[in-house]
Coordinates of C-alpha atoms and ligand atoms in Angstrom, one line a residue:
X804 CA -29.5 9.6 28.5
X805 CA -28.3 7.0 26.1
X806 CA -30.2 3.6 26.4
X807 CA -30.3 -0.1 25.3
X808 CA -33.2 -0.4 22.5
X809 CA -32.8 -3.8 21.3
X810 CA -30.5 -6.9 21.2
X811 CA -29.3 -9.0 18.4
X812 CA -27.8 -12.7 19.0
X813 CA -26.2 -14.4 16.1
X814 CA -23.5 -17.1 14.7
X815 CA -20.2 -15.6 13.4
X816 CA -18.9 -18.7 11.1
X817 CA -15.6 -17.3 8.9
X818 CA -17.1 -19.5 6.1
X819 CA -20.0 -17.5 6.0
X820 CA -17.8 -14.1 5.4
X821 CA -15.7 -16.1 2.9
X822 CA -19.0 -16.9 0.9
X823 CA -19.5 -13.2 1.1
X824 CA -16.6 -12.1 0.1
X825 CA -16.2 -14.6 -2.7
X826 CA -19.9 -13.7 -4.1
X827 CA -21.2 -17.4 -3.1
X828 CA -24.1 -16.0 -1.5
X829 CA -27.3 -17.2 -4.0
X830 CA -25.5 -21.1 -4.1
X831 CA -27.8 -23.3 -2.7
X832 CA -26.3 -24.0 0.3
X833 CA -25.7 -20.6 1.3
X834 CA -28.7 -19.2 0.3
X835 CA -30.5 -20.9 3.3
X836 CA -28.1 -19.5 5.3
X837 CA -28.6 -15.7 4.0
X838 CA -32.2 -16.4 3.8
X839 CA -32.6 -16.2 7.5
X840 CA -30.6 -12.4 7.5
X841 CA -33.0 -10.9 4.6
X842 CA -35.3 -9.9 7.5
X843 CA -32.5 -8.8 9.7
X844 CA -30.8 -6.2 7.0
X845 CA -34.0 -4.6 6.4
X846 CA -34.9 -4.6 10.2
X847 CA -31.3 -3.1 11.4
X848 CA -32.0 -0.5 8.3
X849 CA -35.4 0.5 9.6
X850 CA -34.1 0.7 13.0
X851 CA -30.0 2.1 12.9
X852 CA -29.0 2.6 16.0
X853 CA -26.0 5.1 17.4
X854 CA -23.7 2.8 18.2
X855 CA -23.7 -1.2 18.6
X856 CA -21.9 -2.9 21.4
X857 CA -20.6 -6.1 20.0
X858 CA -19.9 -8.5 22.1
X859 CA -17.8 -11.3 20.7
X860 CA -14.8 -13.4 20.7
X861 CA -11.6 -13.3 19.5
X862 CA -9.7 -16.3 17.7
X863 CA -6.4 -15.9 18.6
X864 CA -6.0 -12.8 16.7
X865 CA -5.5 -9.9 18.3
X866 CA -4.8 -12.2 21.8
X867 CA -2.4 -15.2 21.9
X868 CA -1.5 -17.0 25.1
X869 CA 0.8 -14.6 26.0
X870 CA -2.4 -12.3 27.4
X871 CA -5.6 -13.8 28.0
X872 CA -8.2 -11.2 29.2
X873 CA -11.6 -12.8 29.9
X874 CA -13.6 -9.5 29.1
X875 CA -12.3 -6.7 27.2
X876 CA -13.6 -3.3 26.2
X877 CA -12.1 -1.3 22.9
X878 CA -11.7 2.1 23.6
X879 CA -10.1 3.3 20.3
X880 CA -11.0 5.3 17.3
X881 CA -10.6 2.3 14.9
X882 CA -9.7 -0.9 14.5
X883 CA -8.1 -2.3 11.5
X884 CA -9.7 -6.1 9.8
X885 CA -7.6 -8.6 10.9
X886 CA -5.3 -11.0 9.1
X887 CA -6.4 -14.3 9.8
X888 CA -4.3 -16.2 7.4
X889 CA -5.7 -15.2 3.9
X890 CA -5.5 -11.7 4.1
X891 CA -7.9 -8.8 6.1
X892 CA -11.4 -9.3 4.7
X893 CA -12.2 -6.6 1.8
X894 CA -14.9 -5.0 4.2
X895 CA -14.5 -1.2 6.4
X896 CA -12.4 -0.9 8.6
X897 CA -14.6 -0.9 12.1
X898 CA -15.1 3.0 13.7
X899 CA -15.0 3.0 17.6
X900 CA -16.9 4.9 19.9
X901 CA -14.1 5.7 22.6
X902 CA -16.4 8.7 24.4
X903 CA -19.2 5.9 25.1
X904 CA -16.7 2.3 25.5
X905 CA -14.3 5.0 28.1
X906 CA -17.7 5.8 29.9
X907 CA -18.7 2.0 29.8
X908 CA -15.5 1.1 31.3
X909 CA -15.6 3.5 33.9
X910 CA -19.0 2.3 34.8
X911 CA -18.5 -0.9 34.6
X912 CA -14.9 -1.3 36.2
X913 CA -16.7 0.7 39.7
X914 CA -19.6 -1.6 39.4
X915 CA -17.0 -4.5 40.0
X916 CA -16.4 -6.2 37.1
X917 CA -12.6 -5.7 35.9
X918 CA -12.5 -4.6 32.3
X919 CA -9.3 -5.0 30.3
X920 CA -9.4 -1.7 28.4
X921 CA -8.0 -1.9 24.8
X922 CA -6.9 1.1 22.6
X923 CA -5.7 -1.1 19.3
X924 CA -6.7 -4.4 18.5
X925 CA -7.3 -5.8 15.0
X926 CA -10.4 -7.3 14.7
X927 CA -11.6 -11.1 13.0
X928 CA -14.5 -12.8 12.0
X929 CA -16.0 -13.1 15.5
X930 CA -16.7 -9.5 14.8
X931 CA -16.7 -8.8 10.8
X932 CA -18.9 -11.8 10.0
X933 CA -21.8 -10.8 12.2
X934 CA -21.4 -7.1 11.0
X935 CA -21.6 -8.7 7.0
X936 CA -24.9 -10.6 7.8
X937 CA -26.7 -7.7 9.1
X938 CA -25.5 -5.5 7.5
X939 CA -24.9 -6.7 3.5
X940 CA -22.1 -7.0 1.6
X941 CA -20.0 -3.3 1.5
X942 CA -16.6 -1.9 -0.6
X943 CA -14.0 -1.3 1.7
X944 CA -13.1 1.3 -0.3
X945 CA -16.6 3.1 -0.7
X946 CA -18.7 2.3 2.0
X947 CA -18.6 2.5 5.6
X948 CA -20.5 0.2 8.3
X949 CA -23.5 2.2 9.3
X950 CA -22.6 3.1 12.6
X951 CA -20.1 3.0 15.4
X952 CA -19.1 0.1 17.3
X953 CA -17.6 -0.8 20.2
X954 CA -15.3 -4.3 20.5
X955 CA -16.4 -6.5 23.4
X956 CA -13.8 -9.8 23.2
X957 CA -14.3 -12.3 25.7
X958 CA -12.3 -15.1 25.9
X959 CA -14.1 -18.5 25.3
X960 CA -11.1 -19.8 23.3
X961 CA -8.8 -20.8 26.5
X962 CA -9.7 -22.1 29.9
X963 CA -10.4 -20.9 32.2
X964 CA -13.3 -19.1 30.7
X965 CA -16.5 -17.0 32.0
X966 CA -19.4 -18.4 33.7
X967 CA -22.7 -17.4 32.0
X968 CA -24.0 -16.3 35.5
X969 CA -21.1 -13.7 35.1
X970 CA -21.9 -12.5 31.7
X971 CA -25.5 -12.3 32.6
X972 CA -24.1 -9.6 35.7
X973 CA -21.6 -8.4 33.5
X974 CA -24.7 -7.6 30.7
X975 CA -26.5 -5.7 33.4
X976 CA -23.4 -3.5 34.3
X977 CA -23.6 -2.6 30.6
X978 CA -27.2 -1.4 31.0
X979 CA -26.3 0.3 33.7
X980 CA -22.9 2.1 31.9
X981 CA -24.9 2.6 29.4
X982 CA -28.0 4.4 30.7
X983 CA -25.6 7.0 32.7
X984 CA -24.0 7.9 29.5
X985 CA -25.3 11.4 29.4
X986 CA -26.4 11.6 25.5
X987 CA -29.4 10.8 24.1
X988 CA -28.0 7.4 22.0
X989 CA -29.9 4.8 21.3
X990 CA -27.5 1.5 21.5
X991 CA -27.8 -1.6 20.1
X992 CA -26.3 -4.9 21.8
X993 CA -25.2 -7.9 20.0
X994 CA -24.2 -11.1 21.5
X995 CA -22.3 -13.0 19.3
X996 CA -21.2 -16.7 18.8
X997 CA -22.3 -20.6 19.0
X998 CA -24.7 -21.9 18.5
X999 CA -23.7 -25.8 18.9
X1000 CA -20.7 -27.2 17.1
X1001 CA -17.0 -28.8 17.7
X1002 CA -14.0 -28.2 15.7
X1003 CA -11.5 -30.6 17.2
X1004 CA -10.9 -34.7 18.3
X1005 CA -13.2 -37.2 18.3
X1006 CA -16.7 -35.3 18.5
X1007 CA -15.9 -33.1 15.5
X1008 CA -18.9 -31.9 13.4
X1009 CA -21.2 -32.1 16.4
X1010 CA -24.5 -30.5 16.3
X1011 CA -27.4 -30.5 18.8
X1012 CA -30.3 -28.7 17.3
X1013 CA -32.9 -29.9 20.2
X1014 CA -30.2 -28.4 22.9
X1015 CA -29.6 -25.2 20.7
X1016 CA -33.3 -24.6 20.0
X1017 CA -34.1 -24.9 23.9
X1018 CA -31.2 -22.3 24.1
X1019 CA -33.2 -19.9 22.0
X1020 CA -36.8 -20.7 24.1
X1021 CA -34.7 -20.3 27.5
X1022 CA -32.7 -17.0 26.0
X1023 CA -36.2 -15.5 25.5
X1024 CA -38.5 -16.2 28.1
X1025 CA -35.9 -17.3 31.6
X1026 CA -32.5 -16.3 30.9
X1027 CA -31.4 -15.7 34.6
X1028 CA -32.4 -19.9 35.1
X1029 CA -30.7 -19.9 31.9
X1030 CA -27.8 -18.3 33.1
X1031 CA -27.1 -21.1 35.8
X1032 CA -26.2 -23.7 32.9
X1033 CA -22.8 -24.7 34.3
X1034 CA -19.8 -24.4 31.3
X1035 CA -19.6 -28.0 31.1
X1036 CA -23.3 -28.6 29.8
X1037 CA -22.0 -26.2 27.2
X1038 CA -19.4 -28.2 26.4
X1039 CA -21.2 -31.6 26.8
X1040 CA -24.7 -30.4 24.8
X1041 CA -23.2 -28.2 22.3
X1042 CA -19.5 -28.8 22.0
X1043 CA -16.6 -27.5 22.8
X1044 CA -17.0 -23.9 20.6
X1045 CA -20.7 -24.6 21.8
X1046 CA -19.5 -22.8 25.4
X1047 CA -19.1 -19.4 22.7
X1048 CA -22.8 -19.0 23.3
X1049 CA -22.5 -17.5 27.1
X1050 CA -21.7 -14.6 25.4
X1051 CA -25.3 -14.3 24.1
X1052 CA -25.8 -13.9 27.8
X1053 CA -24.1 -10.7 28.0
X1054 CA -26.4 -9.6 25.1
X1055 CA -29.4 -10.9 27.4
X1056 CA -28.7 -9.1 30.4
X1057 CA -28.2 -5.9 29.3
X1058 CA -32.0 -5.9 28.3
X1059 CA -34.3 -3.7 30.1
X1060 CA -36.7 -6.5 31.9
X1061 CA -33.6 -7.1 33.7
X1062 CA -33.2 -4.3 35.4
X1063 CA -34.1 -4.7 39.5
X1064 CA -37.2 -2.8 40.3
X1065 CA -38.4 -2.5 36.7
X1066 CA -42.1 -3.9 35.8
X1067 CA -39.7 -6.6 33.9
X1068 CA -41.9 -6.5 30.6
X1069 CA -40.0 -9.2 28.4
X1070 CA -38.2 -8.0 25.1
X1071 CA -40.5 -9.0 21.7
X1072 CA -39.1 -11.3 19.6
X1073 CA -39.0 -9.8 16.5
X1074 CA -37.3 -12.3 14.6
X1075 CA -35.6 -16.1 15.0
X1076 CA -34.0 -18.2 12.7
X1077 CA -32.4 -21.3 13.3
X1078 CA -30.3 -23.5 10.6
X1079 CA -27.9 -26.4 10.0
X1080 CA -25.6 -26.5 8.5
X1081 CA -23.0 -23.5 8.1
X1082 CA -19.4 -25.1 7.6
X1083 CA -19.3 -26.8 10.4
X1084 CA -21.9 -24.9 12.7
X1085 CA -26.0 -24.9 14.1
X1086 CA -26.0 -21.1 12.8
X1087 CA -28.8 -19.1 15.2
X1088 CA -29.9 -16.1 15.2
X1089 CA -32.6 -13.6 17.4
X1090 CA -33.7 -10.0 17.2
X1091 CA -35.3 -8.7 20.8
X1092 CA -36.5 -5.0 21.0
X1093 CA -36.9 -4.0 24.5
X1094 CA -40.6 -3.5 25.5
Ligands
DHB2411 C1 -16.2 -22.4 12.5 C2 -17.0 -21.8 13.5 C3 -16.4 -20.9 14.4 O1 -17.1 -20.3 15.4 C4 -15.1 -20.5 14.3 O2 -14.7 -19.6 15.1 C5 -14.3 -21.1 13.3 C6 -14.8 -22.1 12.4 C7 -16.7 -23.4 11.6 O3 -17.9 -23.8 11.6 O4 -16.0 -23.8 10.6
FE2412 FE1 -15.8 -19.0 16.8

């Protein structure tokens, strides 16, 4: 059976892939930034997994208001870098995992929670910048990311949007999907987004770093109290693209001291990181192996 071995949570800033792509990485200010992923490259090197589920969100790329699904799945082969205004990112092209994402789906969709399934979708920063910090710079042309992944988009960007409760139930479904999958993968689950900042009106530039840093303490040791934060202390602690950070919670329930009827050993933190600023964002960032 395939199983959940470990979860990452991290911020997805597009400044961040910019200074990237744009060699910036050993400036000052964005070495501080890196310097908390040096740990993380080697880590995810040391432990590759099958297939990552990456949970993220989209920015009004591949969705616009004219279809807004609060959780989807990508079942496809591949999914091309999106254009987000300055041209696709010069990074891979993203492989799928459609045999494992159609089995999730399936799962899931029974268990009650209604997936939208998607078989193309371009994908942006939510998903290419967390990729790029764990994994290193690459050559679109040469390399290739080191393993399959499958597109989880939620939408955080236009209300109404998710409760965490819900993506705490909707990460144990993926647990679930994903030990019934009937191969021996090990699967990695990455929860993507926050932590605290604002891009628009008069609270622009916000930061909470006490609120964030609780986040982190909470994440770790009582994420289903956690998980009862109502969206508007999101908004009202961490800003408005603060309320990204229930997807963390999907991440966080799909871990294995979850799970009814388990002995409920808590994940080991294997690594944490915490820094301001990244363009305008409290840039976090936790590795939890399961127990
Ligand atoms: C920034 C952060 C985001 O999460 C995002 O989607 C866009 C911009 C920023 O900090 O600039
Ligand atoms: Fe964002």
């Amino acid at each position: 059976m395939a199983r959940i071995t470990a979860s990452v949570y991290t911020s997805h800033v597009p400044a961040i892939g910019a200074a990237l792509d744009l060699g910036k990485t050993t400036e000052p200010y964005w070495q501080k930034v890196f310097s908390g992923y040096e740990f993380s490259k080697r880590w995810l090197t040391e432990n590759k997994p099958d297939v990552v589920f990456l949970v993220y969100n989209d920015h009004a790329t591949a969705f616009s208001l004219e279809i807004i699904p609060t959780f989807a799945i990508g079942t496809a082969a591949e999914y091309a870098i999106a254009d987000e205004g300055w041209g696709p990112r010069p990074v891979p092209k993203v492989v799928g995992h459609p045999a494992l994402a159609s089995h999730i789906a399936q799962s899931v969709i029974q268990d009650d929670f209604d997936l939208t399934i998607v078989n193309k979708m371009d994908v942006d920063h939510g998903l290419t910048v967390p990729l790029s910090l764990m994994c290193g710079a690459l050559d679109p042309h040469e390399d290739a990311w080191p393993c399959p992944v499958i597109p989880f988009a939620v939408n955080v960007v236009q209300y109404p949007v998710p409760s965490g409760r819900r993506c705490f139930q909707l990460g144990q479904a993926i647990r679930r999907a994903v030990e019934s999958y009937d191969e021996p993968l090990r699967v990695q689950i990455w929860g993507t987004g926050g932590m605290s900042h604002q891009l628009q009106g008069p609270r622009a530039g916000l930061i909470n770093a006490e609120w964030d840093n609780r986040f982190l303490d909470r994440l770790v040791a009582e994420p289903a109290k956690l998980a009862e934060v109502p969206h508007i202390e999101y908004v009202r602690e961490a800003g408005s693209e603060g309320i990204e950070l229930v997807m963390w919670l999907i991440a966080r329930g799909a871990m294995s001291d979850i799970a009814a009827g388990r002995a409920g050993k808590a994940p080991k933190v294997v690594h944490r990181f915490y820094h301001v600023p990244a363009s305008n964002t409290a840039v976090g960032h936790l590795i939890l192996e399961n127990a």
